[in-house]
Coordinates of C-alpha atoms and ligand atoms in Angstrom, one line a residue:
M1 CA 117.6 97.3 99.4
P2 CA 118.9 94.8 96.8
S3 CA 116.8 94.9 93.7
A4 CA 115.7 91.6 92.1
A5 CA 117.6 90.3 88.7
P6 CA 117.5 87.1 87.1
F7 CA 120.2 84.8 87.2
D8 CA 121.0 81.1 86.7
A9 CA 121.7 78.9 89.6
R10 CA 123.6 75.5 89.9
L11 CA 122.8 73.0 92.7
I12 CA 125.8 72.4 94.6
A13 CA 124.8 70.6 97.5
V14 CA 121.9 69.2 99.5
R15 CA 121.2 67.6 102.9
K16 CA 118.4 66.2 104.7
L17 CA 117.4 68.2 107.3
S18 CA 114.3 66.2 108.6
P19 CA 112.3 63.5 106.9
G20 CA 110.5 66.3 104.8
V21 CA 112.7 68.5 104.6
R22 CA 115.7 69.3 101.7
E23 CA 118.2 71.9 102.7
M24 CA 119.7 73.1 99.0
I25 CA 122.8 74.9 98.3
F26 CA 123.0 76.9 95.0
E27 CA 125.8 79.0 93.6
R28 CA 125.2 81.6 90.7
V29 CA 126.7 80.5 87.6
D30 CA 127.9 83.6 86.8
G31 CA 129.9 83.9 89.8
E32 CA 128.5 87.3 90.9
P33 CA 127.9 87.6 94.4
F34 CA 124.2 87.2 95.3
V35 CA 123.4 90.2 97.3
F36 CA 120.7 90.3 99.8
D37 CA 119.2 91.4 103.0
A38 CA 118.8 88.8 105.7
G39 CA 114.9 87.4 105.6
Q40 CA 114.7 88.2 101.9
W41 CA 113.3 85.4 99.4
V42 CA 113.9 84.2 95.9
N43 CA 111.7 83.3 93.0
L44 CA 112.7 80.0 91.5
L45 CA 111.2 79.2 87.6
L46 CA 110.8 75.3 87.5
P47 CA 110.6 74.0 84.3
L48 CA 107.8 71.2 84.9
P49 CA 106.5 69.1 82.1
E50 CA 103.2 71.3 82.2
G51 CA 104.6 74.3 82.1
E52 CA 107.0 76.6 83.9
V53 CA 106.2 77.4 87.7
R54 CA 107.4 80.0 90.1
R55 CA 107.6 79.4 93.5
A56 CA 109.2 81.5 96.2
Y57 CA 111.8 80.3 98.9
S58 CA 113.5 82.3 101.7
I59 CA 117.1 82.3 102.0
A60 CA 118.2 80.3 104.8
S61 CA 121.8 81.4 104.9
A62 CA 123.2 84.9 105.8
P63 CA 124.8 87.4 103.1
A64 CA 127.9 86.4 102.8
G65 CA 129.2 88.3 99.5
T66 CA 129.6 85.2 97.7
P67 CA 127.8 83.5 95.0
R68 CA 126.4 80.8 97.3
F69 CA 123.0 80.8 99.2
E70 CA 121.2 78.0 101.1
L71 CA 117.3 77.3 100.9
A72 CA 115.3 74.7 103.0
V73 CA 112.4 73.1 100.9
T74 CA 109.4 71.5 102.5
R75 CA 108.5 68.3 100.4
V76 CA 104.4 69.2 100.3
E77 CA 102.6 65.9 98.8
G78 CA 101.1 66.5 95.2
G79 CA 102.8 69.8 95.6
P80 CA 104.5 70.3 91.8
G81 CA 107.4 72.6 92.7
S82 CA 108.5 71.1 95.9
E83 CA 108.6 67.8 94.4
F84 CA 110.6 69.0 91.2
L85 CA 113.2 70.3 94.0
H86 CA 113.5 67.4 96.1
A87 CA 114.3 65.3 92.8
M88 CA 116.5 67.8 91.5
E89 CA 120.0 66.4 91.4
V90 CA 123.2 68.1 92.6
G91 CA 125.0 69.9 89.5
A92 CA 121.4 71.0 87.9
C93 CA 120.8 74.7 87.3
V94 CA 117.3 76.6 87.8
R95 CA 116.8 80.3 86.9
A96 CA 115.9 82.4 89.8
I97 CA 114.8 85.7 90.3
G98 CA 115.7 88.2 93.4
P99 CA 116.1 88.5 95.9
H100 CA 112.5 90.1 96.9
G101 CA 110.6 90.9 100.2
L102 CA 110.5 93.5 103.0
F103 CA 110.5 90.7 105.9
T104 CA 114.0 92.2 106.8
R105 CA 116.1 92.8 110.3
S106 CA 119.1 95.1 109.8
P107 CA 122.0 92.9 111.5
Q108 CA 122.9 96.0 113.6
D109 CA 119.6 96.4 115.2
P110 CA 120.2 96.3 119.0
A111 CA 116.6 95.8 119.8
P112 CA 115.7 92.4 121.4
A113 CA 113.8 89.8 118.7
L114 CA 111.5 87.1 119.5
F115 CA 111.7 84.6 116.3
V116 CA 108.8 82.8 116.0
A117 CA 108.2 80.0 113.3
T118 CA 107.0 76.8 112.3
G119 CA 108.7 74.2 109.8
T120 CA 110.9 76.0 106.9
G121 CA 109.6 79.2 108.5
I122 CA 112.7 78.8 110.5
T123 CA 115.0 79.9 107.2
P124 CA 114.6 83.6 106.9
L125 CA 115.3 83.9 110.6
R126 CA 118.3 81.8 110.8
S127 CA 119.6 84.1 107.9
M128 CA 118.5 87.3 110.2
L129 CA 120.4 85.3 113.4
H130 CA 123.8 84.8 111.8
A131 CA 123.7 88.0 110.0
A132 CA 123.5 89.5 113.3
L133 CA 126.3 87.5 114.9
R134 CA 128.2 88.1 112.2
A135 CA 127.9 91.8 112.4
G136 CA 128.7 91.6 116.1
S137 CA 125.3 92.1 117.3
G138 CA 124.6 92.3 121.1
A139 CA 121.1 92.3 120.8
R140 CA 119.1 89.5 122.4
M141 CA 117.8 87.1 119.5
W142 CA 115.2 84.4 121.2
I143 CA 113.6 81.6 118.6
L144 CA 110.6 79.9 119.3
F145 CA 110.4 77.0 116.9
G146 CA 107.0 74.7 116.4
A147 CA 106.6 71.6 114.9
R148 CA 105.1 68.1 115.0
F149 CA 107.8 65.7 115.9
E150 CA 111.2 65.8 117.5
E151 CA 112.4 64.7 114.3
D152 CA 111.2 67.7 112.5
I153 CA 113.3 70.1 114.5
L154 CA 115.4 72.0 111.7
Y155 CA 118.9 73.1 112.4
R156 CA 118.6 71.5 115.9
Q157 CA 122.2 71.2 116.8
E158 CA 123.5 74.4 115.0
L159 CA 120.6 76.0 117.1
M160 CA 121.3 74.4 120.3
E161 CA 125.4 75.1 119.8
L162 CA 124.4 79.0 119.0
S163 CA 122.7 79.3 122.6
R164 CA 124.5 76.8 124.8
G165 CA 125.9 79.3 127.7
S166 CA 124.9 82.4 125.5
D167 CA 122.8 84.8 127.5
R168 CA 121.6 86.6 124.1
I169 CA 120.5 83.5 122.1
R170 CA 118.1 81.5 123.3
F171 CA 116.5 78.2 121.1
E172 CA 112.8 77.1 122.6
V173 CA 111.2 74.2 120.9
T174 CA 107.6 73.4 121.3
L175 CA 106.2 70.0 120.1
S176 CA 102.5 69.6 119.2
Q177 CA 102.9 65.7 119.2
G178 CA 106.1 64.9 121.0
G179 CA 106.5 61.7 121.9
A180 CA 106.8 60.5 125.4
S181 CA 110.5 60.8 126.0
W182 CA 110.0 64.8 125.2
S183 CA 110.8 66.8 128.2
G184 CA 110.6 70.0 126.4
R185 CA 107.6 72.7 125.6
R186 CA 104.4 71.2 124.1
G187 CA 101.5 72.5 122.2
Y188 CA 101.6 75.3 119.5
V189 CA 103.9 78.2 119.4
Q190 CA 100.8 80.8 120.3
Q191 CA 100.6 78.8 123.6
H192 CA 104.5 79.8 124.7
V193 CA 104.3 83.6 122.9
P194 CA 103.0 85.2 126.1
E195 CA 105.5 84.0 128.4
L196 CA 108.6 84.4 126.3
L197 CA 107.8 87.6 125.0
A198 CA 106.9 88.8 128.8
E199 CA 110.5 87.5 130.0
L200 CA 112.2 89.4 126.8
T201 CA 110.5 92.5 127.8
A202 CA 111.3 92.1 131.4
K203 CA 115.2 91.7 130.2
Q204 CA 114.9 94.5 128.3
A205 CA 113.8 96.7 130.9
V206 CA 116.9 95.8 132.9
D207 CA 119.4 95.8 129.6
D208 CA 118.1 99.2 128.6
P209 CA 115.4 101.2 130.6
G210 CA 113.3 103.1 128.2
G211 CA 114.7 101.5 125.3
V212 CA 112.5 100.0 122.5
G213 CA 110.4 97.0 123.4
P214 CA 111.3 93.6 121.4
H215 CA 110.2 93.2 118.2
L216 CA 108.6 90.0 116.9
Y217 CA 109.2 88.1 113.4
I218 CA 106.6 85.4 112.8
C219 CA 107.3 83.4 109.7
G220 CA 105.6 80.2 108.3
L221 CA 101.9 78.9 107.3
E222 CA 99.2 81.6 107.3
R223 CA 97.1 79.9 110.0
M224 CA 100.0 80.1 112.7
V225 CA 101.4 83.6 111.6
N226 CA 98.0 85.0 111.9
A227 CA 97.3 83.5 115.2
V228 CA 100.7 84.7 116.7
R229 CA 100.2 88.3 115.1
E230 CA 96.7 88.7 116.3
L231 CA 97.9 87.6 119.7
S232 CA 100.8 90.0 119.7
R233 CA 98.9 93.0 118.7
G234 CA 95.5 92.2 120.6
T235 CA 95.8 90.7 123.9
L236 CA 99.7 91.1 124.1
G237 CA 99.7 94.7 123.1
V238 CA 102.8 95.0 120.8
E239 CA 103.0 98.0 118.4
R240 CA 102.1 97.3 115.2
K241 CA 105.3 98.6 113.9
R242 CA 107.1 95.9 116.2
V243 CA 105.2 92.7 114.9
H244 CA 106.8 91.5 111.6
V245 CA 105.0 88.7 109.5
E246 CA 105.8 86.6 106.4
R247 CA 103.5 84.0 105.0
Y248 CA 104.3 81.1 103.0
D249 CA 100.8 80.5 101.7
Ligands
FAD301 C1 107.7 84.5 100.5 C2 107.6 82.8 100.5 C3 108.5 82.3 101.0 C4 108.7 80.9 101.1 N1 109.7 80.1 101.6 C5 109.7 78.9 101.8 C6 110.7 78.0 101.9 O1 112.0 78.9 102.5 N2 110.5 77.1 101.9 C7 109.4 76.1 101.6 O2 109.6 74.9 101.7 N3 108.2 77.1 101.0 C8 108.5 78.2 101.0 N4 107.6 78.9 100.6 C9 106.5 78.0 99.6 C10 106.9 77.7 98.6 O3 106.7 78.9 97.9 C11 105.6 76.8 97.7 O4 104.4 77.2 98.1 C12 106.0 75.6 98.4 O5 107.1 75.0 97.9 C13 104.6 74.7 97.7 O6 104.6 74.4 96.3 P1 104.3 73.3 95.6 O7 104.1 73.5 94.0 O8 104.8 72.2 95.6 O9 102.9 73.1 95.7 P2 101.4 73.9 95.8 O10 100.6 73.2 94.9 O11 101.7 75.3 95.4 O12 101.0 74.2 97.0 C14 100.3 73.4 98.1 C15 100.2 73.9 99.2 O13 101.2 73.5 100.2 C16 101.0 74.3 101.3 N5 102.7 74.8 101.4 C17 103.2 75.7 101.2 N6 104.5 75.9 101.5 C18 104.7 75.1 102.6 C19 105.5 74.7 103.4 N7 106.6 75.4 103.8 N8 105.1 73.5 104.4 C20 104.1 73.1 104.3 N9 102.8 73.4 103.4 C21 103.3 74.3 102.4 C22 100.1 75.5 101.0 O14 99.2 75.5 101.8 C23 99.8 75.0 99.7 O15 98.3 75.5 99.5 C24 107.4 80.2 100.5 C25 106.2 81.0 99.8 C26 106.4 82.3 100.3 C27 105.3 83.4 99.5

């Protein structure tokens, strides 16, 4: 597993992913490749007027052996770190330390995966998905993404394209406050996990009878992560070692 080391990173591009989320593409100033495992995060040392603060951000891009990496930052109202990052201009630099974290998935892992995320919790799962696809993985990887409104669906186009016509990649979205025109799933992610997990388990039984059951990778704010983890390990009876979590708060 790559070990954490400090480095300077320059912001080279930004993009609005949703009304409250900013994609930020950084590049190591020293030109060295940024070596990390899909699912890991990086600490940013932010020079605020009241002093330096450290904030963790999951890496949204797949390891590529280049100096570049992508983050996606939710703007938290009154949050000093995220407000600083939303105001940061292209060309500016920030000190970073990383990578960190054990919420990882081997790109070669053949076990099916159900990725469950809300908001920017999708970022480490996006990294895992792209890393696996790059490695030529044949594993089934299904994403269940939860948001409030349609405009909050992150990486929608990209994930729809990856899943279109694929029997391995599936992209499911549930909206807790979808408008009248929304014809997809509604409610919280927890409400949809039992059905998707059962379906994925049934596919696995056909693909690989006697094989390892699906792994769950859950990322986002604590309340959702805990609810899905308890549901999976409790009512749904998923073994502890197949449930992986990352909490943002
Ligand atoms: C391992 C790890 C990975 C993380 N990865 C990301 C990431 O990829 N993208 C990201 O935006 N944040 C991520 N975070 C959260 C991030 O580190 C900061 O907590 C967040 O940016 C808020 O910092 P702040 O200084 O603006 O506000 P603070 O004053 O530090 O926090 C205010 C409150 O904001 C809430 N909050 C924290 N993160 C979020 C969020 N993403 N969405 C909504 N509310 C939030 C918390 O409830 C917190 O109590 C991660 C946290 C951890 C521990």
